[in-house]
Amino acid sequence: MDISPETLASWFLQSLSPEPHPRRAAEASLAAAADRPGFALALLQLVAAPAVDDQIRLAAAVHFKNHLRSHWAPSTAVAAEEAPSSAPSPPPIPAPEKEQIKSLLVSLMLAAPPRVQPQLSEALAVVSAHDFPQSWPSLLPELVASLRNAAAANDYRAVNGLLGAAASLFAKFRISFDNNALRLDLKYCLDGFAAPLLEVFLKTSRFIAANVAGPPETLRPLFESQRLCCEIFHSLNSIELPEFFEEHMREWMTEFLAYLGTAYSPAVESEGTLDALRASVCENLQLYMEKNEEEFKDYLNDFASTVWKLLMTPGSSPSRDQLTVTAIKFLTTVSTSVHHSLFSSPEVLQRICSSIVFPNIRLRDEDEELFEINYIEYIRRDIEGSDIDTRRRIACELLKGIALNYKEQVTALVSLQIQEMLKVYAANPGENWKEKDSAIYLVVALSPKAGSSSGYLVDVESFFTSVIVPELQEQDVNSAPMLKAGALKFFTVFRDQIPKQAVMTLLPHLARFLMSESNVVHSYAANCIEKLLLVKDRITVVGSNVVTLTPRYGSLDINPFLPQLMTNLFNALQFSESQENPYIMKCIMRVLGVGNVNSEVAAHCISRLAFVLSEICKNPRNPTFNHYLFESIAALIGRSCENDQALIPVFEASLFPVLQKILVDDVTEFWPYAFQIFAQLVEMSKPPLSNSYMLLFHVLLSPESWKRQGNVPALVRLLQAYLQKVPNELKNEGRLHQVIQISMSLLPASKTEELGFYVLNTVVENLSFDIVGPYFRDIWSTIFTRLQSRRAVKFVNSLVIFMSLILIKHGPSILVDSVDALQKGLFMQILQPFWIPNLKLISGAIEMKLASVAATRLICESPVLLDPSSSELWGKMLDSIITLLAQPNEYKGEQENNEPDIPETLGYTAAFARLHYGGKKEEDPLKEIRDPKEFLVTSLSRLSARSPGRYRMVIEKCVDPANQAALLQLCTTFNCAIV
């Protein structure tokens, strides 16, 4: 490469400059040189140059590692990053240069300074992920030879560098999908590395034993070496127990037990490396309990007793939390295994609870600090289930594990502990508030999961009344915030068990807690209110076994508190760090979705929501909050404008400026939301629509608007709203042609085909045949061309619904004739292989009714099916109709009375996210027909009366016997006869 080492070094020096101009110039120079042959080798040589400043060498090492990631196997790198297919892959490093790099990498890594060595180790892992072992057979022998040499020289800096590289190399055996190729790689690694690994591990163990009283700086690299050996042990044993490790299990286990059971000097015990090693040992014990329990059982008793003794020993090292969690996980696995009798002794249970479990569920200084300075992370751990690796959670998991076999003993111990904690709290509430917090945490953490037959530790109502309610009724919402948060969490978890009357009494207090200065407390209060509004009661319908789920709290319950709730919720958004608090906005959404908002409150709410939206448009960064914000707007429009049309201009005045700003400023994340809100407003408005709406209609019909895939579902939703509200506007300026072209552009792609049918269905439903008829030939041509290559159920079902809608709106003859106009006899070619078999697969209340009534009219009114030559098809169509109508009525509006629990896995892209509260209200195009089953038998009865005996014979020949019986039952039910 023609760039000198001095030039390359100067670029890296400038890339570290705080001044933007030289830094950007250096970055541009490095980027320009990256695609040239020899660049990677030049970087490696710069990293290896002892005369170069360490800061430059480190920057070059990081750049070298990242360069390998993008250029060693560029096509793989691009795919992993999900780059657009149009993005060109960077040129790969030439093969000769790759070989030179591989020949130098291990030796240069060993010689590198301590800060640089980890970067080269990661670079080695990058290369080995692609080339090892097939294209780099020399790597493992080189690592082994270097490892033995370094160990013989007691050079633990080199030993640890090599073990770290090996750990990265073998990590794939933990995470990759098990297959033959992976097992072949594993066998190769075991054959070459298992024995040297054990040699180094045992040698280091002897070295540690000889220096057990040595200073921390002597033992630190030795413990780190053993920890890396444990990491490699875990990787090589992850798939199955290798023969070598089974033969040498005693040697490994003897040393593992020594590290867990040996007491070192206080200075060494406070070292994080020792507890990190012990944590790795516990992870290996956990692995063997899960995968090799039979082979491991002889060692289990000693390990279990040693581990719980270790947990009873206090420690202050930085790795003590990690050790505590992994050690308790191991004991939890033992407690749920066939070896649970190790915990059967009352003395052992008492010691585990008093010395391991209860101390670890108490709040620590770190918890208080997290509560104060990072409320989002605290909540994520505390109520969102990501606390599995915290001391509190894992201690409770151990209790649950032991309780599987010793429930009565555990319940008694925990109940006594809870009483003792509350007694200590009562003696001095100001000083001992953490005791009450721990008691609440125990009750919540050990509550049975939904569907579990396990009982509660305490009487929930009694505990709630005596322990929780006093905290909720406390007038000072800012005192003892962690205790208040615990009480609110209890209320939320046990919301189903708390009587409605008690909840209604406490609702004003929950509203007060929205004004707590603690971000956690006002978030928990909002979360509690929101979750309460989702509670449902199971009610059995009188005289049947049908069970319905009915919301426990409705608009009549919350309307008296609505003004206070909304005021406090919006004020809570003004607290520092809560301006985009998703729990508050989700609560706003839920309250607006349930309550009946009067005009005054609605005007206030839409003004506040529009202001929040205008603020987040400046820098959208919290997709969950943003989604709930738009849901709140949609809920407010739906609940208030429907009841008071006079509010529509008020809403338009607040929303139009910010919605138009979203479109004009190209805030792409919000376009799909904006179109859905516009669709709602269009549907709420009475024609004629204002000029603002008609200008938007022009934008909607522009092909440019449809190029972003994330916008398409929302644009279809908006287009449907316009077609329903102002269908006559399509007659002007070629707009219908534009709409038809849009629909036909959506049909050929599987992701948008259903949306194309939505547009066509809305066109057919709202326009007369003389307007839409001239376009049918092009429509059918597009659909049937697609049908030749796309026969998926979803597409065919959409076609059946579309054809059914045409038949219902314009009659069977127009449907048949418009299809046959494309090709004579085409309708019958579509009927037999597509319509008849797919009819029985239609789902959805309105769709099933539409399809069954259309099919009924087809067999009772269409000459092509009434022709005697079509008798077999007639019978098959009837058989499908009966099958369709025999489906249970599970489709009936489960969401009708249900509030949605909207998922929070929302990303930062402009992908479509449907607004539940802004959903399109489906209209029944057959309101005049009460029951499709009655329509079927009465239609058949009239038809058979014109030709007695003919259709009965067809039914007996072509309809399934079970469906014949079902048809006879329907005739009896509706007092009809097929003669």
mmCIF file of N, CA and C in Angstrom, residues 142-202:
data_model
loop_
_atom_site.group_PDB
_atom_site.id
_atom_site.type_symbol
_atom_site.label_atom_id
_atom_site.label_comp_id
_atom_site.label_asym_id
_atom_site.label_seq_id
_atom_site.Cartn_x
_atom_site.Cartn_y
_atom_site.Cartn_z
ATOM 1 N N GLU A 142 -1.489 -23.312 16.659
ATOM 2 C CA GLU A 142 -0.700 -22.156 17.061
ATOM 3 C C GLU A 142 -1.111 -21.657 18.443
ATOM 4 N N LEU A 143 -2.426 -21.599 18.691
ATOM 5 C CA LEU A 143 -2.904 -21.177 20.005
ATOM 6 C C LEU A 143 -2.410 -22.129 21.097
ATOM 7 N N VAL A 144 -2.517 -23.438 20.825
ATOM 8 C CA VAL A 144 -2.113 -24.433 21.822
ATOM 9 C C VAL A 144 -0.619 -24.326 22.120
ATOM 10 N N ALA A 145 0.203 -24.244 21.072
ATOM 11 C CA ALA A 145 1.656 -24.142 21.272
ATOM 12 C C ALA A 145 2.006 -22.875 22.052
ATOM 13 N N SER A 146 1.386 -21.759 21.675
ATOM 14 C CA SER A 146 1.660 -20.496 22.368
ATOM 15 C C SER A 146 1.193 -20.556 23.813
ATOM 16 N N LEU A 147 0.052 -21.202 24.035
ATOM 17 C CA LEU A 147 -0.492 -21.304 25.391
ATOM 18 C C LEU A 147 0.443 -22.116 26.289
ATOM 19 N N ARG A 148 0.933 -23.243 25.778
ATOM 20 C CA ARG A 148 1.837 -24.085 26.570
ATOM 21 C C ARG A 148 3.139 -23.339 26.872
ATOM 22 N N ASN A 149 3.658 -22.627 25.898
ATOM 23 C CA ASN A 149 4.900 -21.865 26.116
ATOM 24 C C ASN A 149 4.708 -20.775 27.157
ATOM 25 N N ALA A 150 3.587 -20.063 27.029
ATOM 26 C CA ALA A 150 3.324 -18.971 27.980
ATOM 27 C C ALA A 150 3.114 -19.514 29.388
ATOM 28 N N ALA A 151 2.395 -20.651 29.510
ATOM 29 C CA ALA A 151 2.146 -21.247 30.828
ATOM 30 C C ALA A 151 3.453 -21.731 31.446
ATOM 31 N N ALA A 152 4.314 -22.330 30.624
ATOM 32 C CA ALA A 152 5.601 -22.816 31.135
ATOM 33 C C ALA A 152 6.453 -21.664 31.654
ATOM 34 N N ALA A 153 6.314 -20.505 31.032
ATOM 35 C CA ALA A 153 7.087 -19.326 31.454
ATOM 36 C C ALA A 153 6.366 -18.510 32.524
ATOM 37 N N ASN A 154 5.187 -19.003 32.973
ATOM 38 C CA ASN A 154 4.364 -18.266 33.950
ATOM 39 C C ASN A 154 4.054 -16.848 33.472
ATOM 40 N N ASP A 155 3.921 -16.701 32.149
ATOM 41 C CA ASP A 155 3.587 -15.401 31.566
ATOM 42 C C ASP A 155 2.059 -15.311 31.461
ATOM 43 N N TYR A 156 1.420 -14.868 32.566
ATOM 44 C CA TYR A 156 -0.047 -14.919 32.598
ATOM 45 C C TYR A 156 -0.711 -13.799 31.802
ATOM 46 N N ARG A 157 0.034 -12.777 31.457
ATOM 47 C CA ARG A 157 -0.546 -11.792 30.525
ATOM 48 C C ARG A 157 -0.766 -12.457 29.179
ATOM 49 N N ALA A 158 0.222 -13.230 28.705
ATOM 50 C CA ALA A 158 0.075 -13.951 27.436
ATOM 51 C C ALA A 158 -0.941 -15.080 27.561
ATOM 52 N N VAL A 159 -0.890 -15.816 28.695
ATOM 53 C CA VAL A 159 -1.848 -16.913 28.904
ATOM 54 C C VAL A 159 -3.278 -16.395 28.819
ATOM 55 N N ASN A 160 -3.533 -15.295 29.525
ATOM 56 C CA ASN A 160 -4.900 -14.764 29.544
ATOM 57 C C ASN A 160 -5.315 -14.202 28.189
ATOM 58 N N GLY A 161 -4.363 -13.618 27.451
ATOM 59 C CA GLY A 161 -4.679 -13.166 26.099
ATOM 60 C C GLY A 161 -5.069 -14.326 25.199
ATOM 61 N N LEU A 162 -4.331 -15.430 25.301
ATOM 62 C CA LEU A 162 -4.625 -16.610 24.481
ATOM 63 C C LEU A 162 -5.933 -17.280 24.908
ATOM 64 N N LEU A 163 -6.161 -17.375 26.223
ATOM 65 C CA LEU A 163 -7.417 -17.956 26.699
ATOM 66 C C LEU A 163 -8.610 -17.090 26.313
ATOM 67 N N GLY A 164 -8.421 -15.767 26.360
ATOM 68 C CA GLY A 164 -9.503 -14.880 25.925
ATOM 69 C C GLY A 164 -9.833 -15.067 24.462
ATOM 70 N N ALA A 165 -8.790 -15.236 23.636
ATOM 71 C CA ALA A 165 -9.021 -15.487 22.212
ATOM 72 C C ALA A 165 -9.735 -16.817 22.015
ATOM 73 N N ALA A 166 -9.298 -17.842 22.763
ATOM 74 C CA ALA A 166 -9.944 -19.154 22.653
ATOM 75 C C ALA A 166 -11.397 -19.094 23.117
ATOM 76 N N ALA A 167 -11.661 -18.328 24.183
ATOM 77 C CA ALA A 167 -13.038 -18.190 24.672
ATOM 78 C C ALA A 167 -13.928 -17.569 23.602
ATOM 79 N N SER A 168 -13.417 -16.555 22.900
ATOM 80 C CA SER A 168 -14.185 -15.950 21.803
ATOM 81 C C SER A 168 -14.394 -16.956 20.676
ATOM 82 N N LEU A 169 -13.365 -17.760 20.428
ATOM 83 C CA LEU A 169 -13.405 -18.744 19.346
ATOM 84 C C LEU A 169 -14.489 -19.792 19.584
ATOM 85 N N PHE A 170 -14.597 -20.248 20.847
ATOM 86 C CA PHE A 170 -15.489 -21.361 21.169
ATOM 87 C C PHE A 170 -16.884 -20.908 21.611
ATOM 88 N N ALA A 171 -17.109 -19.594 21.728
ATOM 89 C CA ALA A 171 -18.411 -19.103 22.206
ATOM 90 C C ALA A 171 -19.554 -19.531 21.295
ATOM 91 N N LYS A 172 -19.247 -19.799 20.029
ATOM 92 C CA LYS A 172 -20.317 -20.164 19.087
ATOM 93 C C LYS A 172 -21.022 -21.448 19.499
ATOM 94 N N PHE A 173 -20.335 -22.317 20.268
ATOM 95 C CA PHE A 173 -20.964 -23.574 20.669
ATOM 96 C C PHE A 173 -22.071 -23.355 21.696
ATOM 97 N N ARG A 174 -22.096 -22.190 22.308
ATOM 98 C CA ARG A 174 -23.176 -21.863 23.245
ATOM 99 C C ARG A 174 -24.425 -21.371 22.528
ATOM 100 N N ILE A 175 -24.223 -20.636 21.446
ATOM 101 C CA ILE A 175 -25.341 -19.878 20.859
ATOM 102 C C ILE A 175 -25.798 -20.388 19.509
ATOM 103 N N SER A 176 -24.988 -21.190 18.825
ATOM 104 C CA SER A 176 -25.358 -21.617 17.468
ATOM 105 C C SER A 176 -26.346 -22.776 17.517
ATOM 106 N N PHE A 177 -27.123 -22.874 16.444
ATOM 107 C CA PHE A 177 -28.087 -23.965 16.330
ATOM 108 C C PHE A 177 -27.343 -25.285 16.156
ATOM 109 N N ASP A 178 -27.738 -26.290 16.927
ATOM 110 C CA ASP A 178 -27.052 -27.585 16.900
ATOM 111 C C ASP A 178 -27.298 -28.294 15.572
ATOM 112 N N ASN A 179 -26.214 -28.635 14.881
ATOM 113 C CA ASN A 179 -26.325 -29.414 13.637
ATOM 114 C C ASN A 179 -25.031 -30.208 13.454
ATOM 115 N N ASN A 180 -24.988 -31.021 12.405
ATOM 116 C CA ASN A 180 -23.830 -31.891 12.198
ATOM 117 C C ASN A 180 -22.549 -31.095 11.979
ATOM 118 N N ALA A 181 -22.650 -30.003 11.220
ATOM 119 C CA ALA A 181 -21.462 -29.196 10.947
ATOM 120 C C ALA A 181 -20.896 -28.615 12.240
ATOM 121 N N LEU A 182 -21.776 -28.139 13.122
ATOM 122 C CA LEU A 182 -21.314 -27.578 14.388
ATOM 123 C C LEU A 182 -20.649 -28.655 15.247
ATOM 124 N N ARG A 183 -21.216 -29.852 15.251
ATOM 125 C CA ARG A 183 -20.641 -30.936 16.044
ATOM 126 C C ARG A 183 -19.276 -31.360 15.501
ATOM 127 N N LEU A 184 -19.103 -31.304 14.190
ATOM 128 C CA LEU A 184 -17.793 -31.604 13.614
ATOM 129 C C LEU A 184 -16.761 -30.564 14.058
ATOM 130 N N ASP A 185 -17.154 -29.301 14.043
ATOM 131 C CA ASP A 185 -16.255 -28.244 14.528
ATOM 132 C C ASP A 185 -15.930 -28.449 16.006
ATOM 133 N N LEU A 186 -16.952 -28.827 16.797
ATOM 134 C CA LEU A 186 -16.739 -29.054 18.223
ATOM 135 C C LEU A 186 -15.754 -30.196 18.462
ATOM 136 N N LYS A 187 -15.920 -31.282 17.703
ATOM 137 C CA LYS A 187 -15.003 -32.420 17.857
ATOM 138 C C LYS A 187 -13.569 -32.003 17.544
ATOM 139 N N TYR A 188 -13.396 -31.207 16.487
ATOM 140 C CA TYR A 188 -12.065 -30.728 16.122
ATOM 141 C C TYR A 188 -11.464 -29.908 17.265
ATOM 142 N N CYS A 189 -12.261 -29.034 17.856
ATOM 143 C CA CYS A 189 -11.773 -28.187 18.943
ATOM 144 C C CYS A 189 -11.475 -29.014 20.200
ATOM 145 N N LEU A 190 -12.341 -29.979 20.500
ATOM 146 C CA LEU A 190 -12.107 -30.827 21.664
ATOM 147 C C LEU A 190 -10.827 -31.642 21.506
ATOM 148 N N ASP A 191 -10.644 -32.205 20.319
ATOM 149 C CA ASP A 191 -9.452 -33.022 20.077
ATOM 150 C C ASP A 191 -8.176 -32.196 20.255
ATOM 151 N N GLY A 192 -8.221 -30.933 19.857
ATOM 152 C CA GLY A 192 -7.020 -30.116 19.901
ATOM 153 C C GLY A 192 -6.833 -29.317 21.170
ATOM 154 N N PHE A 193 -7.955 -29.011 21.915
ATOM 155 C CA PHE A 193 -7.826 -28.030 22.995
ATOM 156 C C PHE A 193 -8.216 -28.547 24.374
ATOM 157 N N ALA A 194 -9.006 -29.613 24.473
ATOM 158 C CA ALA A 194 -9.500 -30.055 25.786
ATOM 159 C C ALA A 194 -8.352 -30.407 26.725
ATOM 160 N N ALA A 195 -7.380 -31.184 26.230
ATOM 161 C CA ALA A 195 -6.256 -31.595 27.093
ATOM 162 C C ALA A 195 -5.374 -30.409 27.488
ATOM 163 N N PRO A 196 -4.944 -29.560 26.550
ATOM 164 C CA PRO A 196 -4.155 -28.382 26.957
ATOM 165 C C PRO A 196 -4.895 -27.477 27.937
ATOM 166 N N LEU A 197 -6.214 -27.354 27.772
ATOM 167 C CA LEU A 197 -7.002 -26.530 28.683
ATOM 168 C C LEU A 197 -6.893 -27.064 30.111
ATOM 169 N N LEU A 198 -7.068 -28.379 30.258
ATOM 170 C CA LEU A 198 -6.973 -28.979 31.584
ATOM 171 C C LEU A 198 -5.563 -28.827 32.153
ATOM 172 N N GLU A 199 -4.545 -28.987 31.316
ATOM 173 C CA GLU A 199 -3.160 -28.816 31.769
ATOM 174 C C GLU A 199 -2.959 -27.428 32.372
ATOM 175 N N VAL A 200 -3.364 -26.417 31.640
ATOM 176 C CA VAL A 200 -3.180 -25.038 32.109
ATOM 177 C C VAL A 200 -4.008 -24.795 33.366
ATOM 178 N N PHE A 201 -5.235 -25.304 33.394
ATOM 179 C CA PHE A 201 -6.118 -25.112 34.541
ATOM 180 C C PHE A 201 -5.505 -25.716 35.804
ATOM 181 N N LEU A 202 -5.004 -26.947 35.702
ATOM 182 C CA LEU A 202 -4.422 -27.606 36.867
ATOM 183 C C LEU A 202 -3.106 -26.954 37.280
#
